[in-house]
Amino acid sequence: AIGELMTIQDHLDILWKTSQRIKVEKAIIIGDLHLGVRDNSDDFDGHDTLFLSSISPYLDKGYSLLLGADITDDWENPDRSKIIAAYPNIWFILQRRICQIQGNHDPDPYYPMAYVLQLKSGKEILWTHGHIGDFFNYQASWLGKFFVRYIWKNLQMTGIFKDVTTATMRNPAKHQFTKESFYDWAKTRNKEIIFSHTHFPTEGPSWNTGSWVGIGGSCIIIDDSKIKLECFS
């Protein structure tokens, strides 16, 4: 088991050694949709057309779909059937995934914490959500869940407050800490890592898929042995 007192780098070392390896040639990696039930607390609402027009062409061309966690916001909406009913077209697309990893807003435990992606060139990349080291979303996730489900959601329902997790100018420190921690791991181990969680799209060696919360959306594209960040608006 991953201990609570280890550094983020220790956590990532263990994930690197213990996670299942999967071969990837052409893939699109998305994370942090935060699908809700189309109420004021729904952070994805309004992105349907952009998401479908951006993601579907890749799937039609044979790209594999990899889901980087927090696809649905189960912290705010524990009845997933209501999320599916709110977004049948999106849900249909998501069922084409070949795998999915665990995030802090997902049912716990449900998916693996990480995979190691093996590219055509032989390069291996660690792929994890990115909430390791985020105290209220990992070690004390029960407290984070309580706050989001019973306090923050009610504040959002007023229509005044927006998504607490959106890493805009209001919350750059959280992203910077995670980015630097993951970047340091990648550089010192001479590896690459793909994550999400902070909602800030970034390029390697610590790649961040970004999110579909706020304005626009983004993803990571793997094409044989090439990796790129793709942003949509």
PDB file of C-alpha atoms in Angstrom:
ATOM      1  CA  ALA A   1       0.000   0.000   0.000  1.00  0.00           C
ATOM      2  CA  ILE A   2       1.068   3.595  -0.605  1.00  0.00           C
ATOM      3  CA  GLY A   3       1.875   5.173   2.747  1.00  0.00           C
ATOM      4  CA  GLU A   4       0.642   8.554   3.871  1.00  0.00           C
ATOM      5  CA  LEU A   5       4.051  10.021   4.872  1.00  0.00           C
ATOM      6  CA  MET A   6       5.919   9.490   1.620  1.00  0.00           C
ATOM      7  CA  THR A   7       6.820  12.304  -0.748  1.00  0.00           C
ATOM      8  CA  ILE A   8       5.003  12.776  -4.041  1.00  0.00           C
ATOM      9  CA  GLN A   9       8.103  11.436  -5.784  1.00  0.00           C
ATOM     10  CA  ASP A  10       7.925   8.283  -3.641  1.00  0.00           C
ATOM     11  CA  HIS A  11       4.278   7.821  -4.592  1.00  0.00           C
ATOM     12  CA  LEU A  12       5.081   8.206  -8.282  1.00  0.00           C
ATOM     13  CA  ASP A  13       8.012   5.786  -8.031  1.00  0.00           C
ATOM     14  CA  ILE A  14       5.671   3.132  -6.662  1.00  0.00           C
ATOM     15  CA  LEU A  15       3.070   3.784  -9.361  1.00  0.00           C
ATOM     16  CA  TRP A  16       5.803   3.495 -11.991  1.00  0.00           C
ATOM     17  CA  LYS A  17       6.892   0.109 -10.656  1.00  0.00           C
ATOM     18  CA  THR A  18       3.481  -1.406  -9.922  1.00  0.00           C
ATOM     19  CA  SER A  19       1.100  -0.082 -12.597  1.00  0.00           C
ATOM     20  CA  GLN A  20      -0.034  -2.158 -15.535  1.00  0.00           C
ATOM     21  CA  ARG A  21       1.736  -1.481 -18.838  1.00  0.00           C
ATOM     22  CA  ILE A  22      -0.492  -0.920 -21.882  1.00  0.00           C
ATOM     23  CA  LYS A  23       0.615  -0.432 -25.490  1.00  0.00           C
ATOM     24  CA  VAL A  24      -0.576   2.790 -27.111  1.00  0.00           C
ATOM     25  CA  GLU A  25      -0.073   3.893 -30.727  1.00  0.00           C
ATOM     26  CA  LYS A  26      -2.796   6.423 -31.530  1.00  0.00           C
ATOM     27  CA  ALA A  27      -4.716   7.774 -28.550  1.00  0.00           C
ATOM     28  CA  ILE A  28      -6.572  10.782 -27.219  1.00  0.00           C
ATOM     29  CA  ILE A  29      -6.391  11.386 -23.463  1.00  0.00           C
ATOM     30  CA  ILE A  30      -8.990  13.577 -21.773  1.00  0.00           C
ATOM     31  CA  GLY A  31      -9.681  14.341 -18.132  1.00  0.00           C
ATOM     32  CA  ASP A  32     -11.767  16.429 -15.767  1.00  0.00           C
ATOM     33  CA  LEU A  33     -15.078  16.764 -17.577  1.00  0.00           C
ATOM     34  CA  HIS A  34     -16.903  16.911 -14.226  1.00  0.00           C
ATOM     35  CA  LEU A  35     -20.220  15.925 -15.791  1.00  0.00           C
ATOM     36  CA  GLY A  36     -23.152  16.823 -13.566  1.00  0.00           C
ATOM     37  CA  VAL A  37     -26.929  16.859 -13.913  1.00  0.00           C
ATOM     38  CA  ARG A  38     -27.360  20.178 -15.754  1.00  0.00           C
ATOM     39  CA  ASP A  39     -28.046  22.286 -12.676  1.00  0.00           C
ATOM     40  CA  ASN A  40     -26.117  25.315 -11.395  1.00  0.00           C
ATOM     41  CA  SER A  41     -23.466  23.069  -9.851  1.00  0.00           C
ATOM     42  CA  ASP A  42     -22.729  21.342 -13.180  1.00  0.00           C
ATOM     43  CA  ASP A  43     -19.262  22.434 -14.325  1.00  0.00           C
ATOM     44  CA  PHE A  44     -19.526  20.806 -17.778  1.00  0.00           C
ATOM     45  CA  ASP A  45     -22.914  22.200 -18.830  1.00  0.00           C
ATOM     46  CA  GLY A  46     -22.668  24.089 -22.123  1.00  0.00           C
ATOM     47  CA  HIS A  47     -19.649  22.185 -23.460  1.00  0.00           C
ATOM     48  CA  ASP A  48     -21.617  19.475 -25.302  1.00  0.00           C
ATOM     49  CA  THR A  49     -21.220  20.772 -28.852  1.00  0.00           C
ATOM     50  CA  LEU A  50     -17.544  21.691 -28.495  1.00  0.00           C
ATOM     51  CA  PHE A  51     -16.692  18.374 -26.864  1.00  0.00           C
ATOM     52  CA  LEU A  52     -18.452  16.239 -29.472  1.00  0.00           C
ATOM     53  CA  SER A  53     -17.077  18.220 -32.435  1.00  0.00           C
ATOM     54  CA  SER A  54     -13.536  18.103 -31.005  1.00  0.00           C
ATOM     55  CA  ILE A  55     -13.277  14.527 -29.769  1.00  0.00           C
ATOM     56  CA  SER A  56     -15.429  12.558 -32.244  1.00  0.00           C
ATOM     57  CA  PRO A  57     -13.154  13.129 -35.291  1.00  0.00           C
ATOM     58  CA  TYR A  58     -10.226  11.499 -33.481  1.00  0.00           C
ATOM     59  CA  LEU A  59     -12.320   8.486 -32.526  1.00  0.00           C
ATOM     60  CA  ASP A  60     -13.623   8.205 -36.089  1.00  0.00           C
ATOM     61  CA  LYS A  61     -10.001   8.047 -37.258  1.00  0.00           C
ATOM     62  CA  GLY A  62      -9.272   5.119 -34.979  1.00  0.00           C
ATOM     63  CA  TYR A  63      -7.689   6.870 -32.017  1.00  0.00           C
ATOM     64  CA  SER A  64      -8.146   5.037 -28.715  1.00  0.00           C
ATOM     65  CA  LEU A  65      -9.932   6.951 -25.964  1.00  0.00           C
ATOM     66  CA  LEU A  66      -8.222   7.100 -22.565  1.00  0.00           C
ATOM     67  CA  LEU A  67     -10.113   8.761 -19.726  1.00  0.00           C
ATOM     68  CA  GLY A  68      -7.990  10.600 -17.168  1.00  0.00           C
ATOM     69  CA  ALA A  69     -10.443  10.583 -14.249  1.00  0.00           C
ATOM     70  CA  ASP A  70     -13.042  12.962 -12.798  1.00  0.00           C
ATOM     71  CA  ILE A  71     -15.115  12.401 -15.919  1.00  0.00           C
ATOM     72  CA  THR A  72     -18.263  12.525 -13.819  1.00  0.00           C
ATOM     73  CA  ASP A  73     -18.535  14.515 -10.603  1.00  0.00           C
ATOM     74  CA  ASP A  74     -19.635  11.778  -8.226  1.00  0.00           C
ATOM     75  CA  TRP A  75     -18.769  13.909  -5.219  1.00  0.00           C
ATOM     76  CA  GLU A  76     -21.578  16.312  -6.086  1.00  0.00           C
ATOM     77  CA  ASN A  77     -23.864  13.719  -7.672  1.00  0.00           C
ATOM     78  CA  PRO A  78     -23.688  10.258  -6.037  1.00  0.00           C
ATOM     79  CA  ASP A  79     -26.499   8.923  -8.276  1.00  0.00           C
ATOM     80  CA  ARG A  80     -24.623   8.358 -11.535  1.00  0.00           C
ATOM     81  CA  SER A  81     -27.823   7.361 -13.372  1.00  0.00           C
ATOM     82  CA  LYS A  82     -28.902  11.010 -13.230  1.00  0.00           C
ATOM     83  CA  ILE A  83     -25.625  12.106 -14.844  1.00  0.00           C
ATOM     84  CA  ILE A  84     -26.068   9.546 -17.620  1.00  0.00           C
ATOM     85  CA  ALA A  85     -29.640  10.733 -18.201  1.00  0.00           C
ATOM     86  CA  ALA A  86     -28.440  14.337 -18.422  1.00  0.00           C
ATOM     87  CA  TYR A  87     -25.748  13.572 -21.021  1.00  0.00           C
ATOM     88  CA  PRO A  88     -26.752  10.504 -23.100  1.00  0.00           C
ATOM     89  CA  ASN A  89     -24.776  11.614 -26.188  1.00  0.00           C
ATOM     90  CA  ILE A  90     -21.623  12.322 -24.173  1.00  0.00           C
ATOM     91  CA  TRP A  91     -22.005   9.086 -22.229  1.00  0.00           C
ATOM     92  CA  PHE A  92     -22.308   7.137 -25.484  1.00  0.00           C
ATOM     93  CA  ILE A  93     -18.957   8.555 -26.637  1.00  0.00           C
ATOM     94  CA  LEU A  94     -17.290   7.839 -23.302  1.00  0.00           C
ATOM     95  CA  GLN A  95     -18.200   4.154 -23.522  1.00  0.00           C
ATOM     96  CA  ARG A  96     -15.679   3.855 -26.359  1.00  0.00           C
ATOM     97  CA  ARG A  97     -12.830   4.227 -23.837  1.00  0.00           C
ATOM     98  CA  ILE A  98     -10.228   1.473 -23.612  1.00  0.00           C
ATOM     99  CA  CYS A  99      -9.293   2.341 -20.034  1.00  0.00           C
ATOM    100  CA  GLN A 100      -9.779   4.890 -17.273  1.00  0.00           C
ATOM    101  CA  ILE A 101      -7.834   5.897 -14.180  1.00  0.00           C
ATOM    102  CA  GLN A 102      -8.971   6.828 -10.684  1.00  0.00           C
ATOM    103  CA  GLY A 103      -9.529  10.446  -9.690  1.00  0.00           C
ATOM    104  CA  ASN A 104     -10.615  12.156  -6.517  1.00  0.00           C
ATOM    105  CA  HIS A 105     -14.186  12.842  -7.750  1.00  0.00           C
ATOM    106  CA  ASP A 106     -14.720   9.237  -8.890  1.00  0.00           C
ATOM    107  CA  PRO A 107     -16.342   6.470  -6.832  1.00  0.00           C
ATOM    108  CA  ASP A 108     -13.624   5.145  -4.537  1.00  0.00           C
ATOM    109  CA  PRO A 109     -12.092   2.729  -5.283  1.00  0.00           C
ATOM    110  CA  TYR A 110     -13.178   2.091  -8.845  1.00  0.00           C
ATOM    111  CA  TYR A 111     -10.349   2.390 -11.364  1.00  0.00           C
ATOM    112  CA  PRO A 112      -6.565   1.883 -11.219  1.00  0.00           C
ATOM    113  CA  MET A 113      -4.555   4.807  -9.873  1.00  0.00           C
ATOM    114  CA  ALA A 114      -2.276   4.754 -12.909  1.00  0.00           C
ATOM    115  CA  TYR A 115      -1.089   3.011 -16.059  1.00  0.00           C
ATOM    116  CA  VAL A 116       2.265   3.088 -17.779  1.00  0.00           C
ATOM    117  CA  LEU A 117       1.750   3.828 -21.465  1.00  0.00           C
ATOM    118  CA  GLN A 118       4.145   2.062 -23.825  1.00  0.00           C
ATOM    119  CA  LEU A 119       4.595   3.973 -27.081  1.00  0.00           C
ATOM    120  CA  LYS A 120       5.582   2.522 -30.431  1.00  0.00           C
ATOM    121  CA  SER A 121       9.127   3.849 -29.997  1.00  0.00           C
ATOM    122  CA  GLY A 122       9.520   1.893 -26.761  1.00  0.00           C
ATOM    123  CA  LYS A 123       9.190   4.994 -24.583  1.00  0.00           C
ATOM    124  CA  GLU A 124       7.148   4.539 -21.409  1.00  0.00           C
ATOM    125  CA  ILE A 125       5.044   7.307 -19.848  1.00  0.00           C
ATOM    126  CA  LEU A 126       3.414   7.299 -16.415  1.00  0.00           C
ATOM    127  CA  TRP A 127      -0.251   8.319 -16.607  1.00  0.00           C
ATOM    128  CA  THR A 128      -2.054   9.201 -13.365  1.00  0.00           C
ATOM    129  CA  HIS A 129      -4.711  11.709 -12.347  1.00  0.00           C
ATOM    130  CA  GLY A 130      -2.502  14.023 -10.287  1.00  0.00           C
ATOM    131  CA  HIS A 131      -4.306  14.294  -6.943  1.00  0.00           C
ATOM    132  CA  ILE A 132      -1.558  12.440  -5.052  1.00  0.00           C
ATOM    133  CA  GLY A 133      -0.119  14.977  -2.642  1.00  0.00           C
ATOM    134  CA  ASP A 134      -3.258  17.130  -2.635  1.00  0.00           C
ATOM    135  CA  PHE A 135      -4.275  16.696   1.017  1.00  0.00           C
ATOM    136  CA  PHE A 136      -8.013  17.369   0.778  1.00  0.00           C
ATOM    137  CA  ASN A 137      -8.326  15.333  -2.420  1.00  0.00           C
ATOM    138  CA  TYR A 138      -6.181  12.340  -1.445  1.00  0.00           C
ATOM    139  CA  GLN A 139      -5.137  11.797   2.172  1.00  0.00           C
ATOM    140  CA  ALA A 140      -8.263  13.526   3.553  1.00  0.00           C
ATOM    141  CA  SER A 141     -10.533  12.950   0.563  1.00  0.00           C
ATOM    142  CA  TRP A 142     -13.432  12.131   2.900  1.00  0.00           C
ATOM    143  CA  LEU A 143     -13.285  15.719   4.143  1.00  0.00           C
ATOM    144  CA  GLY A 144     -13.000  17.129   0.633  1.00  0.00           C
ATOM    145  CA  LYS A 145     -15.978  15.059  -0.473  1.00  0.00           C
ATOM    146  CA  PHE A 146     -18.060  16.260   2.483  1.00  0.00           C
ATOM    147  CA  PHE A 147     -17.265  19.909   1.706  1.00  0.00           C
ATOM    148  CA  VAL A 148     -18.015  19.591  -2.013  1.00  0.00           C
ATOM    149  CA  ARG A 149     -21.206  17.543  -1.615  1.00  0.00           C
ATOM    150  CA  TYR A 150     -22.857  19.374   1.273  1.00  0.00           C
ATOM    151  CA  ILE A 151     -21.413  22.886   1.277  1.00  0.00           C
ATOM    152  CA  TRP A 152     -19.866  23.875  -2.043  1.00  0.00           C
ATOM    153  CA  LYS A 153     -22.632  22.373  -4.199  1.00  0.00           C
ATOM    154  CA  ASN A 154     -25.250  24.371  -2.293  1.00  0.00           C
ATOM    155  CA  LEU A 155     -23.200  27.546  -2.807  1.00  0.00           C
ATOM    156  CA  GLN A 156     -22.996  26.793  -6.538  1.00  0.00           C
ATOM    157  CA  MET A 157     -26.745  26.226  -6.711  1.00  0.00           C
ATOM    158  CA  THR A 158     -27.264  29.889  -5.848  1.00  0.00           C
ATOM    159  CA  GLY A 159     -25.719  30.718  -9.230  1.00  0.00           C
ATOM    160  CA  ILE A 160     -23.213  33.123  -7.680  1.00  0.00           C
ATOM    161  CA  PHE A 161     -20.303  30.740  -7.116  1.00  0.00           C
ATOM    162  CA  LYS A 162     -18.534  28.750  -9.814  1.00  0.00           C
ATOM    163  CA  ASP A 163     -16.281  25.680  -9.878  1.00  0.00           C
ATOM    164  CA  VAL A 164     -13.910  25.584  -6.886  1.00  0.00           C
ATOM    165  CA  THR A 165     -11.462  23.342  -8.738  1.00  0.00           C
ATOM    166  CA  THR A 166     -10.978  25.523 -11.796  1.00  0.00           C
ATOM    167  CA  ALA A 167      -7.287  26.391 -11.829  1.00  0.00           C
ATOM    168  CA  THR A 168      -7.600  29.908 -13.163  1.00  0.00           C
ATOM    169  CA  MET A 169      -5.887  33.001 -11.780  1.00  0.00           C
ATOM    170  CA  ARG A 170      -7.758  32.408  -8.523  1.00  0.00           C
ATOM    171  CA  ASN A 171      -5.808  29.272  -7.700  1.00  0.00           C
ATOM    172  CA  PRO A 172      -2.419  29.172  -9.456  1.00  0.00           C
ATOM    173  CA  ALA A 173      -0.450  27.932  -6.418  1.00  0.00           C
ATOM    174  CA  LYS A 174      -2.161  24.540  -6.361  1.00  0.00           C
ATOM    175  CA  HIS A 175      -1.340  23.917  -9.996  1.00  0.00           C
ATOM    176  CA  GLN A 176       2.201  25.213  -9.662  1.00  0.00           C
ATOM    177  CA  PHE A 177       2.956  22.914  -6.716  1.00  0.00           C
ATOM    178  CA  THR A 178       1.656  19.839  -8.543  1.00  0.00           C
ATOM    179  CA  LYS A 179       3.315  20.825 -11.820  1.00  0.00           C
ATOM    180  CA  GLU A 180       6.689  21.391 -10.169  1.00  0.00           C
ATOM    181  CA  SER A 181       6.473  18.156  -8.165  1.00  0.00           C
ATOM    182  CA  PHE A 182       5.621  16.095 -11.231  1.00  0.00           C
ATOM    183  CA  TYR A 183       8.163  17.963 -13.364  1.00  0.00           C
ATOM    184  CA  ASP A 184      10.908  17.283 -10.810  1.00  0.00           C
ATOM    185  CA  TRP A 185      10.018  13.593 -10.776  1.00  0.00           C
ATOM    186  CA  ALA A 186      10.118  13.413 -14.575  1.00  0.00           C
ATOM    187  CA  LYS A 187      13.438  15.267 -14.873  1.00  0.00           C
ATOM    188  CA  THR A 188      15.257  13.436 -12.084  1.00  0.00           C
ATOM    189  CA  ARG A 189      14.067  10.027 -13.351  1.00  0.00           C
ATOM    190  CA  ASN A 190      14.502  10.948 -17.035  1.00  0.00           C
ATOM    191  CA  LYS A 191      10.874  10.030 -17.697  1.00  0.00           C
ATOM    192  CA  GLU A 192       7.617  11.664 -18.773  1.00  0.00           C
ATOM    193  CA  ILE A 193       4.272  11.839 -16.986  1.00  0.00           C
ATOM    194  CA  ILE A 194       0.715  12.690 -18.043  1.00  0.00           C
ATOM    195  CA  PHE A 195      -1.766  13.975 -15.477  1.00  0.00           C
ATOM    196  CA  SER A 196      -4.862  16.191 -15.075  1.00  0.00           C
ATOM    197  CA  HIS A 197      -6.492  17.345 -11.796  1.00  0.00           C
ATOM    198  CA  THR A 198      -5.375  21.011 -11.709  1.00  0.00           C
ATOM    199  CA  HIS A 199      -7.222  21.863 -14.951  1.00  0.00           C
ATOM    200  CA  PHE A 200      -4.177  23.717 -16.369  1.00  0.00           C
ATOM    201  CA  PRO A 201      -3.046  22.275 -19.753  1.00  0.00           C
ATOM    202  CA  THR A 202       0.760  22.015 -19.907  1.00  0.00           C
ATOM    203  CA  GLU A 203       3.361  20.400 -22.139  1.00  0.00           C
ATOM    204  CA  GLY A 204       6.031  17.813 -21.268  1.00  0.00           C
ATOM    205  CA  PRO A 205       7.913  16.259 -19.716  1.00  0.00           C
ATOM    206  CA  SER A 206       5.020  16.702 -17.254  1.00  0.00           C
ATOM    207  CA  TRP A 207       2.005  16.841 -19.568  1.00  0.00           C
ATOM    208  CA  ASN A 208      -1.371  18.015 -18.280  1.00  0.00           C
ATOM    209  CA  THR A 209      -4.537  17.215 -20.247  1.00  0.00           C
ATOM    210  CA  GLY A 210      -6.302  20.317 -18.929  1.00  0.00           C
ATOM    211  CA  SER A 211     -10.063  20.065 -18.400  1.00  0.00           C
ATOM    212  CA  TRP A 212     -13.514  20.716 -19.851  1.00  0.00           C
ATOM    213  CA  VAL A 213     -14.455  23.100 -17.060  1.00  0.00           C
ATOM    214  CA  GLY A 214     -14.622  26.847 -17.612  1.00  0.00           C
ATOM    215  CA  ILE A 215     -13.886  28.071 -21.156  1.00  0.00           C
ATOM    216  CA  GLY A 216     -13.008  25.582 -23.893  1.00  0.00           C
ATOM    217  CA  GLY A 217     -11.341  22.221 -23.405  1.00  0.00           C
ATOM    218  CA  SER A 218      -8.112  20.371 -24.107  1.00  0.00           C
ATOM    219  CA  CYS A 219      -6.545  16.936 -24.407  1.00  0.00           C
ATOM    220  CA  ILE A 220      -3.303  15.069 -25.012  1.00  0.00           C
ATOM    221  CA  ILE A 221      -2.813  13.380 -28.370  1.00  0.00           C
ATOM    222  CA  ILE A 222      -0.461  10.429 -28.851  1.00  0.00           C
ATOM    223  CA  ASP A 223       0.328   9.674 -32.482  1.00  0.00           C
ATOM    224  CA  ASP A 224       2.725   6.741 -32.731  1.00  0.00           C
ATOM    225  CA  SER A 225       5.688   8.110 -30.772  1.00  0.00           C
ATOM    226  CA  LYS A 226       4.727  11.800 -30.880  1.00  0.00           C
ATOM    227  CA  ILE A 227       2.858  13.586 -28.084  1.00  0.00           C
ATOM    228  CA  LYS A 228       1.119  16.956 -28.303  1.00  0.00           C
ATOM    229  CA  LEU A 229      -1.281  19.128 -26.362  1.00  0.00           C
ATOM    230  CA  GLU A 230      -4.460  20.057 -28.251  1.00  0.00           C
ATOM    231  CA  CYS A 231      -6.677  22.923 -27.102  1.00  0.00           C
ATOM    232  CA  PHE A 232     -10.209  23.658 -28.324  1.00  0.00           C
ATOM    233  CA  SER A 233     -12.388  26.743 -28.012  1.00  0.00           C
TER     234      SER A 233
END
